[in-house]
Coordinates of C-alpha atoms and ligand atoms in Angstrom, one line a residue:
M1 CA -37.9 -53.0 5.8
S2 CA -37.6 -54.3 2.3
E3 CA -34.1 -54.5 0.7
K4 CA -35.8 -53.2 -2.4
P5 CA -37.8 -50.1 -1.3
W6 CA -38.7 -49.4 -4.9
E7 CA -40.6 -52.6 -5.3
G8 CA -44.3 -52.1 -5.9
K9 CA -43.8 -48.3 -6.2
Y10 CA -45.3 -46.3 -9.1
Y11 CA -42.0 -44.5 -9.7
S12 CA -40.2 -47.8 -10.6
F13 CA -42.7 -49.1 -13.1
F14 CA -45.1 -48.0 -15.7
C15 CA -46.5 -49.8 -18.7
N16 CA -47.7 -47.8 -21.7
K17 CA -49.7 -50.3 -23.7
K18 CA -51.1 -47.4 -25.8
C19 CA -47.7 -46.7 -27.2
E20 CA -47.7 -47.3 -30.9
Y21 CA -44.6 -49.4 -30.5
F22 CA -45.7 -51.5 -27.6
P23 CA -44.1 -53.9 -26.9
C24 CA -41.0 -52.7 -28.5
H25 CA -39.1 -55.9 -27.6
K26 CA -40.4 -59.4 -27.7
T27 CA -42.1 -60.5 -24.5
K28 CA -44.6 -63.1 -23.3
D29 CA -45.4 -61.0 -20.2
T30 CA -46.8 -57.7 -21.5
D31 CA -48.4 -56.8 -18.1
N32 CA -44.9 -56.6 -16.5
F33 CA -43.2 -54.9 -19.4
N34 CA -41.5 -51.8 -17.9
C35 CA -41.5 -48.7 -20.2
L36 CA -39.8 -46.5 -17.7
F37 CA -36.4 -47.0 -19.3
C38 CA -37.4 -46.7 -22.9
Y39 CA -34.2 -45.7 -24.6
C40 CA -31.9 -47.6 -22.2
P41 CA -29.8 -45.3 -20.0
L42 CA -27.1 -48.0 -20.0
Y43 CA -26.5 -47.7 -23.7
T44 CA -23.7 -45.2 -23.1
L45 CA -21.8 -47.8 -21.0
G46 CA -20.9 -49.7 -24.1
D47 CA -19.8 -53.3 -23.3
R48 CA -20.2 -52.7 -19.6
C49 CA -24.0 -52.4 -19.5
G50 CA -24.6 -56.0 -18.6
G51 CA -27.2 -56.5 -21.2
N52 CA -27.6 -58.8 -24.2
F53 CA -26.1 -56.6 -26.9
Q54 CA -24.1 -57.3 -30.0
Y55 CA -22.0 -55.1 -32.2
T56 CA -22.7 -54.8 -35.9
E57 CA -20.0 -55.0 -38.4
K58 CA -19.9 -51.2 -38.4
G59 CA -19.3 -51.1 -34.7
I60 CA -22.8 -50.1 -33.7
K61 CA -24.2 -51.5 -30.5
D62 CA -27.4 -53.4 -31.3
C63 CA -29.8 -54.0 -28.4
T64 CA -32.5 -55.8 -30.3
N65 CA -32.3 -58.9 -28.3
C66 CA -32.0 -57.3 -24.9
S67 CA -34.9 -57.0 -22.5
L68 CA -33.0 -56.1 -19.4
P69 CA -34.4 -52.5 -19.0
H70 CA -37.9 -53.7 -19.6
K71 CA -38.0 -56.3 -16.8
K72 CA -39.8 -54.9 -13.7
E73 CA -37.3 -56.6 -11.4
N74 CA -34.3 -54.9 -13.0
Y75 CA -35.1 -51.4 -11.7
G76 CA -32.6 -51.7 -9.0
Y77 CA -29.9 -52.9 -11.4
I78 CA -30.4 -49.9 -13.7
I79 CA -30.4 -47.4 -10.9
G80 CA -27.3 -49.0 -9.5
K81 CA -25.4 -48.3 -12.7
Y82 CA -26.0 -44.5 -12.5
A83 CA -22.8 -43.8 -10.7
E84 CA -20.9 -45.3 -13.7
I85 CA -23.0 -43.2 -16.1
M86 CA -22.3 -40.0 -14.0
E87 CA -18.6 -40.8 -14.1
L88 CA -18.8 -40.6 -17.9
A89 CA -20.3 -37.1 -17.7
R90 CA -17.7 -35.8 -15.2
R91 CA -15.6 -33.0 -16.5
S92 CA -12.0 -34.2 -16.7
Ligands
SF4_1 S1 -27.8 -54.3 -24.2 FE1 -29.7 -54.0 -22.9 S2 -28.9 -53.1 -21.0 FE2 -27.3 -52.9 -22.6 S3 -27.7 -50.8 -23.4 FE3 -28.8 -52.3 -24.7 S4 -30.8 -52.4 -23.9 FE4 -29.5 -51.4 -22.3

Protein backbone atom coordinates (compact mmCIF):
# COMPACT_ATOMS: atom_id res chain seq x y z
CA MET A 1 0.00 0.00 0.00
CA SER A 2 1.18 3.51 -0.81
CA GLU A 3 2.55 5.67 2.02
CA LYS A 4 0.51 8.46 0.47
CA PRO A 5 -3.00 7.07 0.04
CA TRP A 6 -4.21 10.50 -1.12
CA GLU A 7 -1.89 10.48 -4.14
CA GLY A 8 -3.80 10.52 -7.40
CA LYS A 9 -7.16 10.90 -5.62
CA TYR A 10 -9.71 13.50 -6.68
CA TYR A 11 -10.21 14.72 -3.12
CA SER A 12 -6.58 15.82 -2.87
CA PHE A 13 -6.38 17.91 -6.01
CA PHE A 14 -8.40 20.05 -8.30
CA CYS A 15 -7.40 22.75 -10.70
CA ASN A 16 -9.92 25.45 -11.53
CA LYS A 17 -8.49 27.01 -14.67
CA LYS A 18 -11.73 28.89 -15.23
CA CYS A 19 -11.20 30.89 -12.04
CA GLU A 20 -10.89 34.58 -12.85
CA TYR A 21 -7.69 34.69 -10.77
CA PHE A 22 -6.01 31.56 -12.09
CA PRO A 23 -3.17 31.14 -11.47
CA CYS A 24 -3.26 33.30 -8.37
CA HIS A 25 0.46 32.72 -7.75
CA LYS A 26 3.27 32.55 -10.29
CA THR A 27 3.84 29.06 -11.69
CA LYS A 28 5.36 27.36 -14.69
CA ASP A 29 3.23 24.27 -14.14
CA THR A 30 -0.42 25.26 -14.43
CA ASP A 31 -1.58 21.67 -14.94
CA ASN A 32 -0.43 20.71 -11.45
CA PHE A 33 -1.56 23.89 -9.71
CA ASN A 34 -3.76 22.80 -6.81
CA CYS A 35 -6.70 25.10 -6.04
CA LEU A 36 -7.94 22.94 -3.17
CA PHE A 37 -6.30 25.10 -0.52
CA CYS A 38 -7.21 28.47 -1.95
CA TYR A 39 -6.99 30.73 1.09
CA CYS A 40 -4.30 28.74 2.81
CA PRO A 41 -5.47 26.92 5.95
CA LEU A 42 -1.98 27.37 7.41
CA TYR A 43 -2.19 31.15 7.48
CA THR A 44 -3.44 31.08 11.04
CA LEU A 45 -0.28 29.27 12.19
CA GLY A 46 1.68 32.49 11.77
CA ASP A 47 5.42 31.89 11.52
CA ARG A 48 4.94 28.12 12.03
CA CYS A 49 3.25 27.41 8.69
CA GLY A 50 6.48 26.35 6.95
CA GLY A 51 5.79 28.47 3.90
CA ASN A 52 7.64 31.28 2.20
CA PHE A 53 6.01 34.25 3.91
CA GLN A 54 7.26 37.61 5.05
CA TYR A 55 5.83 40.17 7.39
CA THR A 56 5.10 43.68 6.23
CA GLU A 57 6.21 46.71 8.22
CA LYS A 58 2.72 46.76 9.70
CA GLY A 59 3.04 43.16 10.88
CA ILE A 60 0.78 41.63 8.26
CA LYS A 61 1.77 38.17 7.05
CA ASP A 62 2.33 38.36 3.30
CA CYS A 63 2.18 35.08 1.35
CA THR A 64 2.66 36.54 -2.12
CA ASN A 65 5.79 34.49 -2.80
CA CYS A 66 4.59 31.21 -1.37
CA SER A 67 3.35 28.36 -3.52
CA LEU A 68 3.35 25.66 -0.83
CA PRO A 69 -0.45 25.07 -0.74
CA HIS A 70 -0.69 25.03 -4.52
CA LYS A 71 1.79 22.21 -5.10
CA LYS A 72 0.06 18.90 -5.65
CA GLU A 73 2.66 17.00 -3.64
CA ASN A 74 2.08 19.15 -0.54
CA TYR A 75 -1.40 17.81 0.22
CA GLY A 76 0.00 15.53 2.92
CA TYR A 77 1.99 18.34 4.50
CA ILE A 78 -1.07 20.58 4.74
CA ILE A 79 -3.28 17.85 6.17
CA GLY A 80 -0.51 16.97 8.61
CA LYS A 81 -0.71 20.47 10.09
CA TYR A 82 -4.42 20.23 10.96
CA ALA A 83 -3.72 19.04 14.49
CA GLU A 84 -1.86 22.32 15.12
CA ILE A 85 -4.73 24.30 13.63
CA MET A 86 -7.27 22.44 15.77
CA GLU A 87 -5.17 23.19 18.84
CA LEU A 88 -5.61 26.92 18.13
CA ALA A 89 -9.38 26.46 18.09
CA ARG A 90 -9.50 24.48 21.34
CA ARG A 91 -11.39 26.12 24.18
CA SER A 92 -8.96 26.99 26.98
S1 LIG B 1 3.36 31.34 3.69
FE1 LIG B 1 2.51 29.73 2.35
S2 LIG B 1 2.09 28.00 3.73
FE2 LIG B 1 2.35 29.84 5.00
S3 LIG B 1 0.27 30.60 5.29
FE3 LIG B 1 1.14 31.67 3.53
S4 LIG B 1 0.47 30.48 1.74
FE4 LIG B 1 0.19 29.19 3.57
